[in-house]
PDB file of C-alpha atoms in Angstrom:
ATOM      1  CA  UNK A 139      -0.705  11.660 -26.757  1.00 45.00           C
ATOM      2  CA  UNK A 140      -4.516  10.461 -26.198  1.00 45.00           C
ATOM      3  CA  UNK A 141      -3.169   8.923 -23.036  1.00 45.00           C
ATOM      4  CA  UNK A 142      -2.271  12.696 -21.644  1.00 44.00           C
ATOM      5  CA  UNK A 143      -5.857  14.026 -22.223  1.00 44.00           C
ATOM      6  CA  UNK A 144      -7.396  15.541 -19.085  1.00 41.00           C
ATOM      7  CA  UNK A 145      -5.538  14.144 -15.854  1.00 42.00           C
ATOM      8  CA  UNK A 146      -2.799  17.322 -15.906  1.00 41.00           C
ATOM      9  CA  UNK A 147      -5.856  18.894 -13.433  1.00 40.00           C
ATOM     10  CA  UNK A 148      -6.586  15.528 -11.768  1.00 40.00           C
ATOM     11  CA  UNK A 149     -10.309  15.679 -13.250  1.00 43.00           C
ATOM     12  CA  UNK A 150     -12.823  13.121 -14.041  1.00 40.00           C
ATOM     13  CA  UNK A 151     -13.559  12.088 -17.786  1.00 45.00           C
ATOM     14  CA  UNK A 152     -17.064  12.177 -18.605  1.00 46.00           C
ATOM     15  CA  UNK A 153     -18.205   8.992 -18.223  1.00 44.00           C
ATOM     16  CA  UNK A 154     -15.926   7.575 -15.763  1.00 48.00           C
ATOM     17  CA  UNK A 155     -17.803   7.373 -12.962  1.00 51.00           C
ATOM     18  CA  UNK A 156     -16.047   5.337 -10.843  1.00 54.00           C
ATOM     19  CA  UNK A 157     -13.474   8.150 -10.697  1.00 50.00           C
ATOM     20  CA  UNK A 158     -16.312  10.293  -9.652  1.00 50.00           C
ATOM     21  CA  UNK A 159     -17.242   8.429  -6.746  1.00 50.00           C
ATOM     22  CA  UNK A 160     -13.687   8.069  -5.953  1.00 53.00           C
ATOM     23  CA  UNK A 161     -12.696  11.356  -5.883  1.00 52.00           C
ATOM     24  CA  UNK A 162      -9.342  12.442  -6.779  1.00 54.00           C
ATOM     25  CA  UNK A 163      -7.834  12.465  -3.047  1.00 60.00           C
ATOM     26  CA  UNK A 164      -9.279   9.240  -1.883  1.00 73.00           C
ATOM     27  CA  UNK A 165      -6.209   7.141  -0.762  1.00 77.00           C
ATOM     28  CA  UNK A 166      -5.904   3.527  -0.379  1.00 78.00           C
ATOM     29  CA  UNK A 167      -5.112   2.342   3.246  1.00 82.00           C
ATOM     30  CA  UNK A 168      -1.522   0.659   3.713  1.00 82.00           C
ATOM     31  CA  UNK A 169      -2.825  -2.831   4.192  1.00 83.00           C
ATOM     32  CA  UNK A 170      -5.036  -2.834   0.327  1.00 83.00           C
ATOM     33  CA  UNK A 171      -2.191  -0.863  -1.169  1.00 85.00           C
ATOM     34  CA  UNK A 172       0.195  -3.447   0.340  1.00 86.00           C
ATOM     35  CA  UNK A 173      -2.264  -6.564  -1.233  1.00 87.00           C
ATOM     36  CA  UNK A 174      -2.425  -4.664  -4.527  1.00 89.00           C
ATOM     37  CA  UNK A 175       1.624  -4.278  -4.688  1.00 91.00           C
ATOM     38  CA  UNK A 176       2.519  -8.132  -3.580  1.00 90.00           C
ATOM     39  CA  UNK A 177      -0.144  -9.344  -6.207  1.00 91.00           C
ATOM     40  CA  UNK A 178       0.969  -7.029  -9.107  1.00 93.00           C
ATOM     41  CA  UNK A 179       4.709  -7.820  -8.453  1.00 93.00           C
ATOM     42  CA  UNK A 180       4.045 -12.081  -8.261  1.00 92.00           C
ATOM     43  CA  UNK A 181       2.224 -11.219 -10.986  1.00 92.00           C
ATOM     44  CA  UNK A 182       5.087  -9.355 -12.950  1.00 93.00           C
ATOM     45  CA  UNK A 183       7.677 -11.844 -11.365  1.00 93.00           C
ATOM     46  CA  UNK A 184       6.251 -14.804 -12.982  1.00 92.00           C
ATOM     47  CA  UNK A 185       6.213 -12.543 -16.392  1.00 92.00           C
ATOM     48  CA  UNK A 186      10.000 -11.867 -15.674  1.00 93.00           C
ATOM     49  CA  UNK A 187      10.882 -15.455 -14.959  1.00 93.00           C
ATOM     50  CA  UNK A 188      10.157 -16.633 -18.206  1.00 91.00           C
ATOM     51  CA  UNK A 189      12.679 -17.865 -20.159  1.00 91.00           C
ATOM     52  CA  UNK A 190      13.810 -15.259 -22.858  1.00 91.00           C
ATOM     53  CA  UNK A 191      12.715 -16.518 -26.681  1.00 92.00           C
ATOM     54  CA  UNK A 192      15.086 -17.633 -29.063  1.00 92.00           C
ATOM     55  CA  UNK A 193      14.496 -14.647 -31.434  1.00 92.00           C
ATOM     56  CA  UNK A 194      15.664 -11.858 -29.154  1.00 92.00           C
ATOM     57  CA  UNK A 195      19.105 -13.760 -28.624  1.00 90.00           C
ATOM     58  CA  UNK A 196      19.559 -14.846 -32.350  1.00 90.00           C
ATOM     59  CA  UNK A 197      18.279 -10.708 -33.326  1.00 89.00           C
ATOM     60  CA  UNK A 198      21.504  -9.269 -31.011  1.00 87.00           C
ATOM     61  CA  UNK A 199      23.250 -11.883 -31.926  1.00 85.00           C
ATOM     62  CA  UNK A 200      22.354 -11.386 -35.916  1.00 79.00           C
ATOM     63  CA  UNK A 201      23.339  -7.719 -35.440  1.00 71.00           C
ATOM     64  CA  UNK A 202      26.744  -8.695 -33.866  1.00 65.00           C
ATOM     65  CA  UNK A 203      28.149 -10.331 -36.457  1.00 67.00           C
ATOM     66  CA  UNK A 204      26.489  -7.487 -39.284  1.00 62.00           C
ATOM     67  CA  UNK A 205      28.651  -4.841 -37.269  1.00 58.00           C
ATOM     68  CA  UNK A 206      31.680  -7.144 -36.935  1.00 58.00           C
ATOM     69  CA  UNK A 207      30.996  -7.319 -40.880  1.00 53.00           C
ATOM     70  CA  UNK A 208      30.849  -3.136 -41.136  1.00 50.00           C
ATOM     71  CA  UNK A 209      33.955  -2.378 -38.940  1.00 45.00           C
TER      72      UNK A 209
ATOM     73  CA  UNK B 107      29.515   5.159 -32.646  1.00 47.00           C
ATOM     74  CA  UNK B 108      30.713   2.034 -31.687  1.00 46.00           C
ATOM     75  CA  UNK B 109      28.673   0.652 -28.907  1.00 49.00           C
ATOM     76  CA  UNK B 110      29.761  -0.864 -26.108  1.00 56.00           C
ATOM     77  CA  UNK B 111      30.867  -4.655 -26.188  1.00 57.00           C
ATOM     78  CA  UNK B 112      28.756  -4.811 -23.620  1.00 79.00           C
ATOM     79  CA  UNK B 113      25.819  -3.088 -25.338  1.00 83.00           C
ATOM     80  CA  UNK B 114      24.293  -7.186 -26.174  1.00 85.00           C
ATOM     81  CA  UNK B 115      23.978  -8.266 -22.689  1.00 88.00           C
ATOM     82  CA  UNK B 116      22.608  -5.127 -21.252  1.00 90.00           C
ATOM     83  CA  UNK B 117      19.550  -5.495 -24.099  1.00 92.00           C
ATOM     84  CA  UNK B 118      19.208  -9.213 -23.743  1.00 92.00           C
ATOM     85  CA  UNK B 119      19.191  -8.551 -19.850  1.00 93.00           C
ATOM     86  CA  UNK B 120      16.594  -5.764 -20.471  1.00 95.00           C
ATOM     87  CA  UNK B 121      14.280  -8.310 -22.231  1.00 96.00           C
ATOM     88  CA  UNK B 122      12.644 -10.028 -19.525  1.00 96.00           C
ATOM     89  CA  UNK B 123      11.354  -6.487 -18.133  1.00 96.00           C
ATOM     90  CA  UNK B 124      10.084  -4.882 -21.343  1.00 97.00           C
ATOM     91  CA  UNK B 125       8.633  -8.394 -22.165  1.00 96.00           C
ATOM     92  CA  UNK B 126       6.465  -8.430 -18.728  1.00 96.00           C
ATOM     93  CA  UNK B 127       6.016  -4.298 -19.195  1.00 96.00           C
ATOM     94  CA  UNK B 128       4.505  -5.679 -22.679  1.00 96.00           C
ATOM     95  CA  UNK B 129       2.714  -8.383 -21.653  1.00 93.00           C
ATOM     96  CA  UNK B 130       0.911  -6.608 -19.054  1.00 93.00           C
ATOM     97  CA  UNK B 131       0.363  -3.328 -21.290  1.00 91.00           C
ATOM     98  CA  UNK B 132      -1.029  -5.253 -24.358  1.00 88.00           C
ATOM     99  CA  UNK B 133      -2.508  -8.233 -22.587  1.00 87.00           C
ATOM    100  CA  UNK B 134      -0.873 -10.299 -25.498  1.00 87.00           C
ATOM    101  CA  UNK B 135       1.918 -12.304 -25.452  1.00 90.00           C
ATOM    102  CA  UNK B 136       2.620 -12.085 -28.883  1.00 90.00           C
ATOM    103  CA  UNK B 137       1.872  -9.165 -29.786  1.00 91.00           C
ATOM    104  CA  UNK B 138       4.172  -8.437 -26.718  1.00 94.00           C
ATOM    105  CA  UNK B 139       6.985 -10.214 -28.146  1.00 94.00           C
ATOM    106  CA  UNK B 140       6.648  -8.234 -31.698  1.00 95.00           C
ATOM    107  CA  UNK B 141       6.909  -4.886 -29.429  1.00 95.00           C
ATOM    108  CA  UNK B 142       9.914  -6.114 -27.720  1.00 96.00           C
ATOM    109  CA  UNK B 143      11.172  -7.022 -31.186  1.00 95.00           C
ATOM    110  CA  UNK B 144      10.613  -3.314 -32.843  1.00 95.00           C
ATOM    111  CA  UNK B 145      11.657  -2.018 -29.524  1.00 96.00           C
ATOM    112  CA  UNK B 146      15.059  -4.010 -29.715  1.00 95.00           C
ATOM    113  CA  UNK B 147      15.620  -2.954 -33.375  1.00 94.00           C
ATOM    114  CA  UNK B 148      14.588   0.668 -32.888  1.00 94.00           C
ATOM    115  CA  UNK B 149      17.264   1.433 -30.269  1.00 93.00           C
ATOM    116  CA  UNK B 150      20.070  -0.673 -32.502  1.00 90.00           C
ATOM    117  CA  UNK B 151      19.142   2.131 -35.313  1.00 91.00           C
ATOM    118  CA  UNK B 152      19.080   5.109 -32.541  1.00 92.00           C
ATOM    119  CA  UNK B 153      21.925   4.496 -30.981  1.00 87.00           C
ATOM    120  CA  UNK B 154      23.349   7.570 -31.291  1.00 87.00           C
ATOM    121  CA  UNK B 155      20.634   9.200 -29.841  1.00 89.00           C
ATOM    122  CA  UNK B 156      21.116   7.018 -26.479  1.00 88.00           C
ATOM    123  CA  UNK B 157      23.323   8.908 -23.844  1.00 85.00           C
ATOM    124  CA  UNK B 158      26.033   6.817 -22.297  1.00 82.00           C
ATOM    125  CA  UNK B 159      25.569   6.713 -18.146  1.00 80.00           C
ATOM    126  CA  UNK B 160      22.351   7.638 -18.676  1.00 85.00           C
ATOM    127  CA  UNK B 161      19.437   4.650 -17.775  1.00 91.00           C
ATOM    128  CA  UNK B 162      19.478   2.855 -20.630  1.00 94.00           C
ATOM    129  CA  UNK B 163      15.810   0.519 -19.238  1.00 94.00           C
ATOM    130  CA  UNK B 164      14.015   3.874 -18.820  1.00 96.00           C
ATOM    131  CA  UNK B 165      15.442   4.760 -22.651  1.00 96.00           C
ATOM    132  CA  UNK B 166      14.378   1.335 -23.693  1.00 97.00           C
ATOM    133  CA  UNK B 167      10.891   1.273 -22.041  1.00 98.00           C
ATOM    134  CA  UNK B 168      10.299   4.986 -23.534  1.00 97.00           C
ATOM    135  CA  UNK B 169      10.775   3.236 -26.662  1.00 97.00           C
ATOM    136  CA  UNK B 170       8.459   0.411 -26.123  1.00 97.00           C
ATOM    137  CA  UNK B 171       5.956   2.897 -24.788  1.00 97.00           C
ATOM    138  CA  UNK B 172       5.535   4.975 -27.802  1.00 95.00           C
ATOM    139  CA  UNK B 173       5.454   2.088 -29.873  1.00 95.00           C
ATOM    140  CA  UNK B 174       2.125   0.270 -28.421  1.00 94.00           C
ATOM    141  CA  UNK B 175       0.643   3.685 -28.305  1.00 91.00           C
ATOM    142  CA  UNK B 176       1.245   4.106 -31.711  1.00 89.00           C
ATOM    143  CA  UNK B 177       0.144   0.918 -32.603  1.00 81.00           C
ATOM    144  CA  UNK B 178      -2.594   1.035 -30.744  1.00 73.00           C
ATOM    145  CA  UNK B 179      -4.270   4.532 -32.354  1.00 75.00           C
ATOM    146  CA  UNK B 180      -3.374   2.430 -35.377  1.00 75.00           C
ATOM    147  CA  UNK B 181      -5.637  -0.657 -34.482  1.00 73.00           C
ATOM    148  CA  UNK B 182      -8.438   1.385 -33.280  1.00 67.00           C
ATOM    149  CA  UNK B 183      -9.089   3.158 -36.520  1.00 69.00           C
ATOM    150  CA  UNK B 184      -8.208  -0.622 -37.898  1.00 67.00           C
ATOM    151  CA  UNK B 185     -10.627  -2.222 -36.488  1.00 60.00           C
ATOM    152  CA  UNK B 186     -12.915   0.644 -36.149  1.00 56.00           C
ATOM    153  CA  UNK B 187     -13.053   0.871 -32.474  1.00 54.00           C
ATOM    154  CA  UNK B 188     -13.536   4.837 -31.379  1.00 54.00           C
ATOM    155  CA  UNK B 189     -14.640   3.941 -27.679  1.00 56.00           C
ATOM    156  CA  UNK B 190     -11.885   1.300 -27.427  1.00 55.00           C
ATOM    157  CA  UNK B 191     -13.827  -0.993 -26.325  1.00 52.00           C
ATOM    158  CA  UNK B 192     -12.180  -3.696 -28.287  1.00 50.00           C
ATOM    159  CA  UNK B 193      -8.997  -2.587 -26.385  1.00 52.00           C
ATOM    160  CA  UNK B 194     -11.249  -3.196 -23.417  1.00 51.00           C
ATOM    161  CA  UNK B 195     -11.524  -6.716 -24.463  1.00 50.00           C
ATOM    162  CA  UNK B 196      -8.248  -7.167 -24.687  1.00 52.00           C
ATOM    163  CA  UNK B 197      -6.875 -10.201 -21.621  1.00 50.00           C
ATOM    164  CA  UNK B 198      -3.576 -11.776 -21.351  1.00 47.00           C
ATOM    165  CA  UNK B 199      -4.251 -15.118 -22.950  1.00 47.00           C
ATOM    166  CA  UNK B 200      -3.765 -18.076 -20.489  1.00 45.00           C
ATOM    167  CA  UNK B 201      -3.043 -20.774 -22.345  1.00 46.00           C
ATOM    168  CA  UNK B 202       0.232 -19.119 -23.512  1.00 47.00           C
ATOM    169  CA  UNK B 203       2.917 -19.805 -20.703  1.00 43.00           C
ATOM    170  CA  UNK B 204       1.225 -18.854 -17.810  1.00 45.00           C
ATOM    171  CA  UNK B 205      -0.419 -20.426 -14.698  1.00 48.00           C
ATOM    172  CA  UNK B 206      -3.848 -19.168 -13.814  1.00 48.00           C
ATOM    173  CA  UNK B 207      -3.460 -17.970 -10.262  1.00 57.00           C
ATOM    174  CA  UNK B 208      -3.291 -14.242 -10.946  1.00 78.00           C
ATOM    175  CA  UNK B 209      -6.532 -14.436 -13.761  1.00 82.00           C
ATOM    176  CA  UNK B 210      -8.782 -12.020 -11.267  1.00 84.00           C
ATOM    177  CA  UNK B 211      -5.669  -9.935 -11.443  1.00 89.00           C
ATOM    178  CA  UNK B 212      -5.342  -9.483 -14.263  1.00 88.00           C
ATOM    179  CA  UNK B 213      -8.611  -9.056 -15.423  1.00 88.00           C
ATOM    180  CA  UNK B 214      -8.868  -6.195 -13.262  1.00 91.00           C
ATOM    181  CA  UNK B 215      -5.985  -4.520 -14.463  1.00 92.00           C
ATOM    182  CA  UNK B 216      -6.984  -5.055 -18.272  1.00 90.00           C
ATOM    183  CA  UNK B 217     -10.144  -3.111 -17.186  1.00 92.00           C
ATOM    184  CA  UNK B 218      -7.640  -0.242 -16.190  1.00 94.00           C
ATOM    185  CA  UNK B 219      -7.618   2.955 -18.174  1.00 94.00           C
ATOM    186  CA  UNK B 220      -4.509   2.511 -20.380  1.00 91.00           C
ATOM    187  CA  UNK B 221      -2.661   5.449 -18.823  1.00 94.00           C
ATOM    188  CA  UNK B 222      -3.096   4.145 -15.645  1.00 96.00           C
ATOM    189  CA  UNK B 223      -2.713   0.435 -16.478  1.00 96.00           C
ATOM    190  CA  UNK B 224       1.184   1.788 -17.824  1.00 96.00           C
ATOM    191  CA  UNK B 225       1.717   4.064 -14.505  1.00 97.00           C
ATOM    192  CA  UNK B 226       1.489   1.648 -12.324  1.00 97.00           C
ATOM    193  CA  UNK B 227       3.433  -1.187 -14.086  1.00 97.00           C
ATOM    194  CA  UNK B 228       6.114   1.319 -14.161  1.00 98.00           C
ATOM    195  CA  UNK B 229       6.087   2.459 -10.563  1.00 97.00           C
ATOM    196  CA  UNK B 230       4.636  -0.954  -8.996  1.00 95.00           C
ATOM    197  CA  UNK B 231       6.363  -3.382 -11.089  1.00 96.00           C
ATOM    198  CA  UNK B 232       8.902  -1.952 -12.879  1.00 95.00           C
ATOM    199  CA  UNK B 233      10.967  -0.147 -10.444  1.00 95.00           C
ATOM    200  CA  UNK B 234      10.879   3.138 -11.684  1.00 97.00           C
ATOM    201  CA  UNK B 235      10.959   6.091  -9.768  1.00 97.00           C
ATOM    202  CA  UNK B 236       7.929   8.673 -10.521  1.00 97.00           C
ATOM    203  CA  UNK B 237      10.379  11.245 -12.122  1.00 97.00           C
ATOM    204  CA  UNK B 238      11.561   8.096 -14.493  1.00 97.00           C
ATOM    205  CA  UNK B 239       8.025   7.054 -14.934  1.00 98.00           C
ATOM    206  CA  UNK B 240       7.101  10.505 -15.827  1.00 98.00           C
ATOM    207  CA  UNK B 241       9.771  10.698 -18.363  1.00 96.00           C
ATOM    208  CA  UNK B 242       8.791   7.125 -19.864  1.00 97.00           C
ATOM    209  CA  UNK B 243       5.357   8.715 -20.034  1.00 97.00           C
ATOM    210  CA  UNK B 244       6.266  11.961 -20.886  1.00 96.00           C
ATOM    211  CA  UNK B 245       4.153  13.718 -18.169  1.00 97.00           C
ATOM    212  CA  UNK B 246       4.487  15.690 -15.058  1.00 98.00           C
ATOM    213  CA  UNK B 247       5.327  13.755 -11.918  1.00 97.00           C
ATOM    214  CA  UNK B 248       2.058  14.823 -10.653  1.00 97.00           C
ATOM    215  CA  UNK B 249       0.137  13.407 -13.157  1.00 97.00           C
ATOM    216  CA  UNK B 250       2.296   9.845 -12.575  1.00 98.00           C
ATOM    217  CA  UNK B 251       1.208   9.765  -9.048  1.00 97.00           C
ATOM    218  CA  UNK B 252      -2.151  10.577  -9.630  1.00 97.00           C
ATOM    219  CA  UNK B 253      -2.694   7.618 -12.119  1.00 97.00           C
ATOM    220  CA  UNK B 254      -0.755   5.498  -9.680  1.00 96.00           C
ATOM    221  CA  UNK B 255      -3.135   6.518  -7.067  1.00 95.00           C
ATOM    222  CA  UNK B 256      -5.774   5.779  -9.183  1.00 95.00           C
ATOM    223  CA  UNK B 257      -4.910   2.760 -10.554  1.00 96.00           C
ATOM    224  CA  UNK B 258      -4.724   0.962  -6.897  1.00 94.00           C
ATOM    225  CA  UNK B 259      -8.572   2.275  -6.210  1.00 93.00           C
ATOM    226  CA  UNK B 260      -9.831   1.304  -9.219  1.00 93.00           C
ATOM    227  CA  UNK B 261      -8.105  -2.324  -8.857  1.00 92.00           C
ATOM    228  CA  UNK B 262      -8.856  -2.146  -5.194  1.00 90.00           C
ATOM    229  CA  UNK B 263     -12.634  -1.596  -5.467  1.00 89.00           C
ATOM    230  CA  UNK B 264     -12.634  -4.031  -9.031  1.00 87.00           C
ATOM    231  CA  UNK B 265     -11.206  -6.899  -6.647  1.00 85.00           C
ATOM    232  CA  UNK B 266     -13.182  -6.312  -3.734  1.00 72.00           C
ATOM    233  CA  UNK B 267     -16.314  -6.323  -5.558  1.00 40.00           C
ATOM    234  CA  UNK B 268     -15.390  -9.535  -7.390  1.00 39.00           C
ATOM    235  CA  UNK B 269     -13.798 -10.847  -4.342  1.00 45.00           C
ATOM    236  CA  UNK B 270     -10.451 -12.413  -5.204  1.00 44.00           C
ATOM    237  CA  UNK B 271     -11.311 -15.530  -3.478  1.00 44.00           C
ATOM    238  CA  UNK B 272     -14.749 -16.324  -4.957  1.00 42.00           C
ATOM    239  CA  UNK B 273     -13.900 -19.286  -7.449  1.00 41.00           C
ATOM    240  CA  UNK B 274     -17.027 -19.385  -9.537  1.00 42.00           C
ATOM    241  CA  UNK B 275     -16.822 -18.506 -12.844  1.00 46.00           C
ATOM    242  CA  UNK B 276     -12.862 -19.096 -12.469  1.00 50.00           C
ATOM    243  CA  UNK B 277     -12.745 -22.251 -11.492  1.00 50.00           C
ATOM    244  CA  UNK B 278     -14.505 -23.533 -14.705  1.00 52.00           C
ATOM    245  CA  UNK B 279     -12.479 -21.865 -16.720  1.00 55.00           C
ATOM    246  CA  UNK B 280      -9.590 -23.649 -14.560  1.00 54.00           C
ATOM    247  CA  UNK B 281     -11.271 -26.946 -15.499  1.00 56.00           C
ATOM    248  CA  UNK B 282     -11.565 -25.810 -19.010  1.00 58.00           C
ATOM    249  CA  UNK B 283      -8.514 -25.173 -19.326  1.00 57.00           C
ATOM    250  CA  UNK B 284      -6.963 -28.300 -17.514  1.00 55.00           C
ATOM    251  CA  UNK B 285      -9.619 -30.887 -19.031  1.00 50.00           C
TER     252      UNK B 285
END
């Protein structure tokens, strides 16, 4: 997994410098964290209200009917 | 196996989620909807494999997971993109459903390392625990809550140095986009 590379000891990539000057114990206080959570969650929630397409319903329901068909 | 009569409304209810999990990992809504799609059809064909009781999002989502990141080593060497900084690029597209209110947002979190982008949609969005997240991701728990932790700085210091509020080069594309 390229994803894994590196952060199993918590250290900086080359290059990522922002990490640097971070540092790997910096915490966020409760009241950023707390704007960072509400926005990413309205964010998600407006993701998760949206209707479901057409094409997931008529694949399930597509492979309903081809297992009615095998049994 | 025969799977549950129940088995088609627990994966259409599971849609939403993987779609926004998508969404937000690829920063495309189509190409979103074609994950969902393989995801959908690749745990039909692995049934077997899925444990009854067992949570069958976090099964789904692993799925889904492995997927873009397979796609996505696949694009780079498509498009010829070592430093991925076409996946850099990459935004949720606008015009395609979605209002404009969280555009600093998510610009910020498309600038997000991909490992951390996925940790925190997990544990900040998706509900999962950080020992569910870690399986997802198949990491330690440590290295979850590190790219959580992480992930908030980076998008904390992005939007304060952008300031959420400033409306400049947003607002026209607003207008653009409403004109």
């Amino acid at each position: 997994m390229t994803g894994d590379k590196g952060n199993k000891l918590a250290r900086a990539l080359p290059g990522s410098s922002l990490d640097d000057r971070l540092g790997t114990d910096a915490k966020l206080d409760s009241s950023s964290q707390k704007r960072i959570g509400d926005q990413l969650r309205a964010m998600y929630d407006e993701l998760m209200q949206q209707p479901v397409p057409d094409r997931f319903k008529e694949l399930l329901d597509q492979l309903d009917k081809k297992k009615d068909g095998a049994q | 196996m025969t799977p549950e009569p129940d088995l088609r409304e627990a994966l259409l209810a599971a849609v939403p989620g993987l779609r926004a999990f998508a969404i937000s990992l690829s920063g495309q809504v189509d190409r979103a909807d074609d994950l969902v799609q393989d995801t959908l059809l690749r745990a039909l064909s692995n049934l077997h494999r899925f444990e009854p009781g067992t949570n069958l999002n976090a099964w789904l989502f692993t799925i889904l997971r492995n997927l873009f990141h397979s796609e996505y080593r696949k694009r780079r060497r498509e498009v010829e993109d070592p430093d991925g900084s076409f996946a850099s690029r990459l935004k949720i597209q606008p015009e395609q459903g979605s209002h404009l209110d969280f555009e600093d947002f998510r610009e910020a979190l498309s600038q997000l390392p991909s490992d951390q982008r996925e940790a925190l949609l997990l544990v900040g969005a998706s509900g999962f625990s950080y020992e569910e997240a870690a399986s997802i991701c198949g990491c330690a728990i440590g290295t979850i809550k590190s790219r959580v932790n992480r992930a908030r700085l980076r998008l904390a210091a992005t939007l304060n140095v952008d300031d959420m509020d400033d409306l400049g080069p947003d607002s026209m594309t607003r207008a653009a986009l409403q004109g």
